[in-house]
Tab-separated table of C-alpha atoms in Angstrom:
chain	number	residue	atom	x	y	z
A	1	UNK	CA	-21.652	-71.074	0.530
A	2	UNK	CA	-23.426	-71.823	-2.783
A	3	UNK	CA	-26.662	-73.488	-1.872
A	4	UNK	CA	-27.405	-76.734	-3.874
A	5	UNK	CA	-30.766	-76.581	-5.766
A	6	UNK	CA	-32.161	-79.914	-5.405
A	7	UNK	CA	-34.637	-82.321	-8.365
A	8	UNK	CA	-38.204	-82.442	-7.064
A	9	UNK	CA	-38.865	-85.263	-6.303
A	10	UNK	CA	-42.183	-87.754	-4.817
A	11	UNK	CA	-41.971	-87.893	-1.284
A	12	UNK	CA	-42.283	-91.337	-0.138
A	13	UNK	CA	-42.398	-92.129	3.849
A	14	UNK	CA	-40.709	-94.656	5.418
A	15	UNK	CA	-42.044	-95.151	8.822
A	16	UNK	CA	-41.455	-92.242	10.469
A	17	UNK	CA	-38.411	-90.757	8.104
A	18	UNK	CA	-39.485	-89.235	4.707
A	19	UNK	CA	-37.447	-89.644	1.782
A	20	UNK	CA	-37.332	-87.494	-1.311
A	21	UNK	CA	-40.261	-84.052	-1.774
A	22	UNK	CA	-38.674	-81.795	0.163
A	23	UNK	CA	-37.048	-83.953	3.468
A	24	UNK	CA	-33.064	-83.572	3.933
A	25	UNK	CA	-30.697	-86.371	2.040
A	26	UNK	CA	-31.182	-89.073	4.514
A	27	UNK	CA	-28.206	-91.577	5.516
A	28	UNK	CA	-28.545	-94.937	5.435
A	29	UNK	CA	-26.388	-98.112	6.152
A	30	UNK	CA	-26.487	-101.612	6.737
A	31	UNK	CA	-25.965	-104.115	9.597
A	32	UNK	CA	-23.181	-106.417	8.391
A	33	UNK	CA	-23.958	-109.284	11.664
A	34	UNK	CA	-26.360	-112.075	11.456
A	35	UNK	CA	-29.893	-110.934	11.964
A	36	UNK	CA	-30.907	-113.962	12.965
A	37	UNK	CA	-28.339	-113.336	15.854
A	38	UNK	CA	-31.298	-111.013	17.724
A	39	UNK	CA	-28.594	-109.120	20.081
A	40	UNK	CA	-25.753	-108.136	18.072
A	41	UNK	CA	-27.971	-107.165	15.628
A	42	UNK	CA	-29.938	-104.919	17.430
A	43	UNK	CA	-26.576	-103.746	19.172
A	44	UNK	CA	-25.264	-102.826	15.982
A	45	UNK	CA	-28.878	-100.794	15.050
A	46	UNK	CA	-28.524	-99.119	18.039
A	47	UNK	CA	-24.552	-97.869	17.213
A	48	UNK	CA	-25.233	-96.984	13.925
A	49	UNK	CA	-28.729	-95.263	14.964
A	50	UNK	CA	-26.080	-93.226	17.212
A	51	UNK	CA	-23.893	-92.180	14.765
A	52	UNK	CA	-26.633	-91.020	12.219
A	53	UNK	CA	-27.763	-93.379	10.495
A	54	UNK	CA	-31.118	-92.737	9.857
A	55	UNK	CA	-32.850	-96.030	8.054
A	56	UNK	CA	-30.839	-99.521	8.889
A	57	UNK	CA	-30.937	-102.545	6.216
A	58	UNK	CA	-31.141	-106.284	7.599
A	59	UNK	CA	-30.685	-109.406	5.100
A	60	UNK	CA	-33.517	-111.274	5.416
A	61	UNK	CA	-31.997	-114.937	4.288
A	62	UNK	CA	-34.372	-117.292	6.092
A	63	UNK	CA	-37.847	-117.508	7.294
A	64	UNK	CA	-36.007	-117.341	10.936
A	65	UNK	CA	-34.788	-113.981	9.707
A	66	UNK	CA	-38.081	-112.868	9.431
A	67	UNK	CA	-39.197	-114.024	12.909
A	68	UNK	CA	-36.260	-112.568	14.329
A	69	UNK	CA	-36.747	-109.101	12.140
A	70	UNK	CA	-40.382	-108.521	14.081
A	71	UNK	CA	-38.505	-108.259	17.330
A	72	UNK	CA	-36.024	-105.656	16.438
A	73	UNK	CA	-38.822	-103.715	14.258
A	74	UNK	CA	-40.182	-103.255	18.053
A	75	UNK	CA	-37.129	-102.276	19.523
A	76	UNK	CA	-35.064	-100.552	16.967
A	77	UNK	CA	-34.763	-96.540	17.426
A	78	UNK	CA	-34.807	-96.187	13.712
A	79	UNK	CA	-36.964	-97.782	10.855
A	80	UNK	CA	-36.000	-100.891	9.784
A	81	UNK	CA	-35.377	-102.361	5.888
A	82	UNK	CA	-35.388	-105.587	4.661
A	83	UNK	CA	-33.298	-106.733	2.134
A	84	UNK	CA	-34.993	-109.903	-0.337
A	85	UNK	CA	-33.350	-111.767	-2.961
A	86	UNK	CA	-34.597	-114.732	-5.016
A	87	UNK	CA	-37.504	-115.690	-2.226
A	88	UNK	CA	-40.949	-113.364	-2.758
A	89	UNK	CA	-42.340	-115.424	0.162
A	90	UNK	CA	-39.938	-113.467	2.436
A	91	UNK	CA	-40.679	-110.358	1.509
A	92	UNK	CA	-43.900	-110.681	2.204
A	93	UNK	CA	-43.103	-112.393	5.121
A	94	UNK	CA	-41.168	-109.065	6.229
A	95	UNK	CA	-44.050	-106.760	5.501
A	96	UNK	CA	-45.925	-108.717	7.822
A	97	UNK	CA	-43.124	-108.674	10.718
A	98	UNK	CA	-41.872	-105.087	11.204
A	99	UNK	CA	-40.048	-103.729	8.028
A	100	UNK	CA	-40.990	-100.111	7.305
A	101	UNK	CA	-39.753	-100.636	3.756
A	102	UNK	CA	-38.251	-103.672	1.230
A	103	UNK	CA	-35.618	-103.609	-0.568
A	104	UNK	CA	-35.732	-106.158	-3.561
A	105	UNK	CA	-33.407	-106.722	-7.073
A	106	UNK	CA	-36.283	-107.573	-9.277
A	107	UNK	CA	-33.946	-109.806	-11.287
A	108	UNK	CA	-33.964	-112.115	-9.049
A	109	UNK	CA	-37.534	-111.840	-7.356
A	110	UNK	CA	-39.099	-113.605	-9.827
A	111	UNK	CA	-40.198	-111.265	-12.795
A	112	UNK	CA	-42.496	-108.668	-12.463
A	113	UNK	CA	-45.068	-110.966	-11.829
A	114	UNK	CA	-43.710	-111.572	-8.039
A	115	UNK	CA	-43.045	-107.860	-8.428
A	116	UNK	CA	-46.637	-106.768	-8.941
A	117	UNK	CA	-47.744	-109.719	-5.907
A	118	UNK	CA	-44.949	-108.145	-3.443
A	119	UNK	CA	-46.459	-104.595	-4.057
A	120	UNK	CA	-49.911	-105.247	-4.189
A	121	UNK	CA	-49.148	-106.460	-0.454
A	122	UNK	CA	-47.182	-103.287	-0.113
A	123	UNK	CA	-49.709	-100.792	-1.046
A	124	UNK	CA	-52.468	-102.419	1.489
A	125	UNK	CA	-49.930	-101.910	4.602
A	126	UNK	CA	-48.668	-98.260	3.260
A	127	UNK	CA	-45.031	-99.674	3.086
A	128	UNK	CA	-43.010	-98.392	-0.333
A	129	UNK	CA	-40.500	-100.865	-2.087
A	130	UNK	CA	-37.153	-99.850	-3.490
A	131	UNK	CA	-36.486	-100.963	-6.631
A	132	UNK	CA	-32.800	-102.060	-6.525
A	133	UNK	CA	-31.032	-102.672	-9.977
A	134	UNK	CA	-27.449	-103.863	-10.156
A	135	UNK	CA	-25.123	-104.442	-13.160
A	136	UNK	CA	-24.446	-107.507	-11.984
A	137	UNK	CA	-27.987	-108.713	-12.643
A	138	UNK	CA	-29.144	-107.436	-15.646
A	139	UNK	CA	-30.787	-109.236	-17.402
A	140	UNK	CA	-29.161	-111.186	-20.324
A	141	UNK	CA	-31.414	-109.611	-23.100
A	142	UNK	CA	-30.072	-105.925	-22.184
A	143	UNK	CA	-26.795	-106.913	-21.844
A	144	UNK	CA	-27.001	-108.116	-25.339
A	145	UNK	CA	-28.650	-104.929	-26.609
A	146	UNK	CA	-26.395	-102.185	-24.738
A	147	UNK	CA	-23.520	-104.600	-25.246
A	148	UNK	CA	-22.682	-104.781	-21.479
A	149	UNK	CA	-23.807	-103.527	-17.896
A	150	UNK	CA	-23.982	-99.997	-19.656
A	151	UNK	CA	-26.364	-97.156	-17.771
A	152	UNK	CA	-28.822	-96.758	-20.529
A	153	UNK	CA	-29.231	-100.898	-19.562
A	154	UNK	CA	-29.481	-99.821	-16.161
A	155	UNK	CA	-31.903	-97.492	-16.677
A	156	UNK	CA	-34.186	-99.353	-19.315
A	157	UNK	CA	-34.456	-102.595	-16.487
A	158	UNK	CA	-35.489	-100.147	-13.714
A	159	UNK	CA	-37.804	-98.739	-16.243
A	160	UNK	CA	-39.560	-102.509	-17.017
A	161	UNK	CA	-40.282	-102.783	-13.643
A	162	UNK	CA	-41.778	-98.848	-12.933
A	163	UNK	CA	-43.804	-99.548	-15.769
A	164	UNK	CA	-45.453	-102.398	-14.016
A	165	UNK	CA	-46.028	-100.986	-11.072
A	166	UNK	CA	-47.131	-97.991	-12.172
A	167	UNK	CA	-49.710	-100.472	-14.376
A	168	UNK	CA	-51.164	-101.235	-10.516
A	169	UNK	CA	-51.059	-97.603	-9.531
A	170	UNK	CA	-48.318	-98.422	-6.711
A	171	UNK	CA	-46.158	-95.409	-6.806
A	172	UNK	CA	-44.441	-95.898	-2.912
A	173	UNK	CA	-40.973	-95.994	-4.816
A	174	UNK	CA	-37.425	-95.645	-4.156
A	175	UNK	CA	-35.401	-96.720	-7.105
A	176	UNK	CA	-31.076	-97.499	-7.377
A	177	UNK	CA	-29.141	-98.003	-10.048
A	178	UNK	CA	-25.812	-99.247	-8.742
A	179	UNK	CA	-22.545	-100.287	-10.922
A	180	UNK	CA	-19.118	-100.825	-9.217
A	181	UNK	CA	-18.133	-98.362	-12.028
A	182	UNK	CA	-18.582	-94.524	-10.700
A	183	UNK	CA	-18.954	-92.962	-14.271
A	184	UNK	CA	-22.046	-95.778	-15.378
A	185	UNK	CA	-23.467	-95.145	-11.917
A	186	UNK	CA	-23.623	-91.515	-12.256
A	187	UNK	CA	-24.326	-91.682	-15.915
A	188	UNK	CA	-27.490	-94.061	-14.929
A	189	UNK	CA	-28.878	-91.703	-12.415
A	190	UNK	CA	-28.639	-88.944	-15.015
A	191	UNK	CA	-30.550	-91.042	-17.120
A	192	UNK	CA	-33.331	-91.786	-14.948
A	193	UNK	CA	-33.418	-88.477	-13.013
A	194	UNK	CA	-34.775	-87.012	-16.308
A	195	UNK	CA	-37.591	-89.743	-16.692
A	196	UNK	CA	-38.862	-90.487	-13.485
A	197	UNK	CA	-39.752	-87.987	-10.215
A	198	UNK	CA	-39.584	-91.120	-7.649
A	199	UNK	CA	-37.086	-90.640	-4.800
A	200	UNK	CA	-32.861	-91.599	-5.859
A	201	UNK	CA	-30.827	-93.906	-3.183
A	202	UNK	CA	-27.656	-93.059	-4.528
A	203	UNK	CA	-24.831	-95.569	-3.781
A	204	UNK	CA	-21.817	-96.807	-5.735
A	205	UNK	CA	-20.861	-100.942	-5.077
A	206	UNK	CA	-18.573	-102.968	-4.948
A	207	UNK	CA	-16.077	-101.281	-2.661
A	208	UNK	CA	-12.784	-103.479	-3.046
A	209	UNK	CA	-10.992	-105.706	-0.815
A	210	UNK	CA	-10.742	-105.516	2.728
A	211	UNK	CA	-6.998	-104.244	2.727
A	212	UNK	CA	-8.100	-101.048	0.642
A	213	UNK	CA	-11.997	-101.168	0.697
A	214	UNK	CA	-12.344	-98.365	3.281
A	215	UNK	CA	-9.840	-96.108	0.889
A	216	UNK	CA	-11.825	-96.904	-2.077
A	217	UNK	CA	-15.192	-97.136	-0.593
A	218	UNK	CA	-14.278	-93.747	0.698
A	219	UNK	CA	-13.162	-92.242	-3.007
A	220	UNK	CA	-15.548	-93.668	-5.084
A	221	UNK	CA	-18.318	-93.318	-2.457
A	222	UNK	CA	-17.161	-89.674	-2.116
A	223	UNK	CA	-16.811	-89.025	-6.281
A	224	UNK	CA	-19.821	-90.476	-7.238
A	225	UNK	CA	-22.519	-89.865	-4.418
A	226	UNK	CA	-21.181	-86.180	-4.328
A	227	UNK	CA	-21.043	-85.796	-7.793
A	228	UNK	CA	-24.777	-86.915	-7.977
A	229	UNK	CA	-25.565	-84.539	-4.929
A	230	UNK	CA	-23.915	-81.257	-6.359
A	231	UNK	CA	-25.927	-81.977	-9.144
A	232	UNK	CA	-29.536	-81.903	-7.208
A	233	UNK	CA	-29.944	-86.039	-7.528
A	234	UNK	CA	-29.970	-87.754	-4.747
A	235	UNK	CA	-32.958	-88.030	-1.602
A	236	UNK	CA	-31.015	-91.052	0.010
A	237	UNK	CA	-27.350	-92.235	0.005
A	238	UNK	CA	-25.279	-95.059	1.651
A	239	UNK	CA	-21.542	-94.935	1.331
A	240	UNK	CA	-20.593	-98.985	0.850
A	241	UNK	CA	-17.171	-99.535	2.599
A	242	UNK	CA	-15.446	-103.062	3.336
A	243	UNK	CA	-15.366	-101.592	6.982
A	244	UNK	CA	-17.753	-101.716	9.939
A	245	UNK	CA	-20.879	-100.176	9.325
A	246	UNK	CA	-20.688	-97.007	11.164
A	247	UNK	CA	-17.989	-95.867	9.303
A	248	UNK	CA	-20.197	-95.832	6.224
A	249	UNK	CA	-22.485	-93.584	8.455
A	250	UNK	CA	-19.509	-91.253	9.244
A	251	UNK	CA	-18.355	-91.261	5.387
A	252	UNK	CA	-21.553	-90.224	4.594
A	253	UNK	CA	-22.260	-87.081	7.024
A	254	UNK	CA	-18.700	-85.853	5.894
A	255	UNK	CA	-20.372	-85.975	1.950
A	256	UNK	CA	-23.101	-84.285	3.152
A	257	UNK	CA	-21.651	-81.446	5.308
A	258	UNK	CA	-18.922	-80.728	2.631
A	259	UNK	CA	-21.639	-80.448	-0.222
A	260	UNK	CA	-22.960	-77.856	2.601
A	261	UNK	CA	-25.812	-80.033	2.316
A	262	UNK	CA	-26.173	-80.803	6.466
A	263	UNK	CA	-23.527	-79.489	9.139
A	264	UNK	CA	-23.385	-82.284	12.082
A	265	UNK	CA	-19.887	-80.780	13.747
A	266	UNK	CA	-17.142	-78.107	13.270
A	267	UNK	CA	-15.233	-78.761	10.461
A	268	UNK	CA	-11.177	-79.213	10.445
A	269	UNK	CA	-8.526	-78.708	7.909
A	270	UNK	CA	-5.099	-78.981	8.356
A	271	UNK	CA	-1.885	-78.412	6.054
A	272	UNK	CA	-0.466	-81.252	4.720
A	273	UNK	CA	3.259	-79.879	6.206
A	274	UNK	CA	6.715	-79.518	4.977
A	275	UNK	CA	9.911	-78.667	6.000
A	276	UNK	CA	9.228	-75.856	7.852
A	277	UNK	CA	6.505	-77.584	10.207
A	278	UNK	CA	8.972	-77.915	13.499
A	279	UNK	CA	5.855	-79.967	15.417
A	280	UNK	CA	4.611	-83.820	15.198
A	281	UNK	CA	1.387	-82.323	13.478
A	282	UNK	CA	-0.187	-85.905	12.753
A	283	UNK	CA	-0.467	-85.890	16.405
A	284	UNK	CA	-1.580	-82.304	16.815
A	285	UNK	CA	-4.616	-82.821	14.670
A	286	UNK	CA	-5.373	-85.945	16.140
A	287	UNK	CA	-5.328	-84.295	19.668
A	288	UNK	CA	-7.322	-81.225	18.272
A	289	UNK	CA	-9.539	-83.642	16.465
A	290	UNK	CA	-10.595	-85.481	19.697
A	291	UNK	CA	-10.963	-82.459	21.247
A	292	UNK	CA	-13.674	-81.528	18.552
A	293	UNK	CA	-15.463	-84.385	19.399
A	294	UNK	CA	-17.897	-83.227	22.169
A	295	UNK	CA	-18.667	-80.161	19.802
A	296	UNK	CA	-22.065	-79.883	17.382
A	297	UNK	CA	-22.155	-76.652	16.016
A	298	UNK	CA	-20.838	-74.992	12.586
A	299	UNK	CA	-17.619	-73.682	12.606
A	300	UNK	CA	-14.567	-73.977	10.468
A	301	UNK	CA	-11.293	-74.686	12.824
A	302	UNK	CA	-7.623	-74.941	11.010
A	303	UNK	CA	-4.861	-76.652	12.800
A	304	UNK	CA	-1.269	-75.682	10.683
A	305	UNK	CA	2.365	-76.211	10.791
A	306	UNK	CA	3.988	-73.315	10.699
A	307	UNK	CA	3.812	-70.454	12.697
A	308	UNK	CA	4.664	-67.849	9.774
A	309	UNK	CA	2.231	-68.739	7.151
A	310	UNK	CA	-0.496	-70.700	8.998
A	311	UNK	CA	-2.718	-68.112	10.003
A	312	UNK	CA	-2.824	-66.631	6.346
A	313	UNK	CA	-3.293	-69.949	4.531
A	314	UNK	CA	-6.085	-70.855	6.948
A	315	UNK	CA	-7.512	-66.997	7.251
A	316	UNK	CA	-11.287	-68.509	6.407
A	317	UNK	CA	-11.100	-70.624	9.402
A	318	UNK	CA	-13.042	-69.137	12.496
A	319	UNK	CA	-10.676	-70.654	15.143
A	320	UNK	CA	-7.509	-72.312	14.083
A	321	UNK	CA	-3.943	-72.989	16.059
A	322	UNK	CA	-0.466	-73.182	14.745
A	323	UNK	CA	3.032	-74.336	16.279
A	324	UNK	CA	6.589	-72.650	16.171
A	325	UNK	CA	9.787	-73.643	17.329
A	326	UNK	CA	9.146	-72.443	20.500
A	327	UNK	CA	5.481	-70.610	20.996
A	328	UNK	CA	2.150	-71.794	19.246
A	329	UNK	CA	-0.721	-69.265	18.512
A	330	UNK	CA	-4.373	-68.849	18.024
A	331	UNK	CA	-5.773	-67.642	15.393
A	332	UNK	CA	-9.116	-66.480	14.306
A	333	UNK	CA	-10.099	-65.259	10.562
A	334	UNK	CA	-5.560	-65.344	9.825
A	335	UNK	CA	-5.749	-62.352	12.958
A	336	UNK	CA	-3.420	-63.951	15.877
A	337	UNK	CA	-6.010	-63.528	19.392
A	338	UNK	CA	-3.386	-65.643	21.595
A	339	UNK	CA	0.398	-66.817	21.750
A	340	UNK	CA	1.271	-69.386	23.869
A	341	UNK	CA	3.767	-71.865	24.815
A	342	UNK	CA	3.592	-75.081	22.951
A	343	UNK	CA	2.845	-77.358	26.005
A	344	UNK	CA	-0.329	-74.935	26.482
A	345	UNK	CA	-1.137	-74.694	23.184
A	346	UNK	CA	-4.222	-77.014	23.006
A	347	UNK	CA	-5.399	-75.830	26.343
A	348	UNK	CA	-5.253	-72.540	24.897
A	349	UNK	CA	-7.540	-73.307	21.782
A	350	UNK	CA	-9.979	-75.931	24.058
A	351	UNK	CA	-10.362	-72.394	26.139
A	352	UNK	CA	-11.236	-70.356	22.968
A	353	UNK	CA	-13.449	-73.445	21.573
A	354	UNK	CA	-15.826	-72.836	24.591
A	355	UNK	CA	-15.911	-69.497	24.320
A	356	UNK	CA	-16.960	-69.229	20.678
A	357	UNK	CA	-19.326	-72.255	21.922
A	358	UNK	CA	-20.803	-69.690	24.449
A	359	UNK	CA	-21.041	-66.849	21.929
A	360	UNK	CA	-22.657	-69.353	19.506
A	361	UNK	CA	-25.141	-70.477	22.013
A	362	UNK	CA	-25.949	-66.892	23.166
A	363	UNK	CA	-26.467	-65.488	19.484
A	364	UNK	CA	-29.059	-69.087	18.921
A	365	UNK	CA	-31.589	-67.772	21.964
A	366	UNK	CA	-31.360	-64.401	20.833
A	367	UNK	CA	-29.164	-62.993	23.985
């Protein structure tokens, strides 16, 4: 696989997880419960921390968010960010209780004089500030010039507010540019990519509704974070779905491992069947799927629907299975290894899975 040459870019540390120089993409999400609700909040850090998430986001509403934000920063396995809008006072509240970084929309902080007092604070406790700008808050003077929430606008706001802090020296930066429009939001990074070296969190917004928001999340997530990422742009992403939170962290390993970027667990493909597949092979994949599960090592496993062509269609796949009418089979690299009956047919490839586990293993401490 084609490895992805990524943009240099400042590294910028946030507590113990680096983002940007030369540190892997990192995943990040965001609790959706009520901080200020101290146990389901720190039960849903603590599931997401699980999955992969790698930096969690709080809103901080309330000064009782803040209070209760100190007591997860101690107990959280994963640094914690706070999310400000329209109050200064709490971000600099946070800084003082536990975040390891802020996240603020300048628009509505207060100008960039707030901005300068927020990172002056930030530069004497070594915590960087991620400077979030959305097309929904532009302000009204850009809108008027670009006619519209355009990504040159997006880029010229973020730029006002760089320029400030860079007037201070603060340089502890993460910068977005988000638009609910995948084409602006990839246009915008472009843009700003080729001006500035700080660290990218690449997201797209706005996911949709909550009867389709996980499908769309999931495509316009998936087009314009991986478009970004084939491209070299990108140091931190978070997938926004109208869906529990882990499932942005799931959404965004499988971006990550299909850019070839990261590999978290063997990868399956399956044919999308016709009128040849004799098997239920929704449930097949599911089963094989499940069975995947307890596995965290690279390899490429096909589960088809026909027994004549499935081991040539899938013949890049390392370990794959197909079903007959009447026998299944194992495959590895389109070469049949096993043929089976069907009611032994995942038994079969759970046997092989270990074994090419074992090899795996073996071949990693050099025996």
């Amino acid at each position: 696989m084609e490895n992805i040459k990524r943009r240099q870019t400042r590294p910028v540390q946030v507590g113990g997880v680096t983002i940007g120089g030369a540190a892997p993409v990192v995943i990040q999400s965001m609790a959706n419960s009520k901080t200020n609700d101290y146990e389901a909040t720190l039960a849903q850090i603590i599931q997401l921390a699980e999955a992969g998430c790698e930096l969690v986001r709080l809103a901080i509403p309330d000064q009782k968010a803040v209070e209760v934000l100190a007591a997860l920063a101690q107990n959280s396995p994963v640094p914690l960010i706070a999310d400000i809008h329209f109050d200064a006072r709490l971000a600099l509240a946070a800084m003082e209780n536990g975040a390891a970084k802020i996240r603020i929309n300048p628009g509505n902080i207060g100008g960039k004089g707030k901005l300068t007092e927020l990172a002056r604070k930030a530069e004497q406790l070594n915590i960087p500030i991620r400077i979030g700008v959305n097309a929904g808050s532009l302000e009204k003077r850009l809108l008027e010039k670009h006619g519209g929430a355009s990504a040159p606008a997006l880029v010229e706001s973020a730029l006002g507010y760089l320029e400030a802090l860079e007037e201070i020296g603060f340089t502890k930066i993460v910068v977005s540019l988000k638009a609910s429009d995948v084409l602006t939001t990839i246009k915008a990074y472009r843009l700003i990519s080729e001006q500035r070296s700080y660290p990218l969190h690449l997201g797209v917004t706005g996911a949709g509704p909550l009867r389709s928001g996980l499908i769309k999340g999931l495509i316009k997530g998936a087009i314009g974070i991986g478009a970004l990422l084939a491209e070299g742009i990108g140091d931190t992403i978070r997938v926004s779905l109208t869906a529990p939170p882990v499932e942005e962290v799931r959404a965004a390993r499988q971006i990550l491992q299909a850019l070839g970027m990261q590999w978290y667990a063997p990868e399956l493909i399956s044919c999308p069947t016709c009128g040849r597949c004799s098997v239920d092979l929704v449930a097949l994949v599911n089963e094989a799927e499940a069975l995947l599960e307890g596995y965290r090592f690279p390899l490429k496993v096909a589960v088809m629907g026909c027994a004549v062509n499935g081991p040539g269609e899938a013949r890049e796949a390392e370990l794959g299975i197909t079903a007959g009418k009447k026998h299944g089979i194992v495959f590895s690299h389109g070469k049949v290894i096993r043929t089976v009956a069907l009611d032994c047919l995942l038994d079969a490839f759970k046997e092989e899975l270990d074994r090419v586990a074992a090899e795996k293993a073996g071949r990693s401490q050099g025996g």
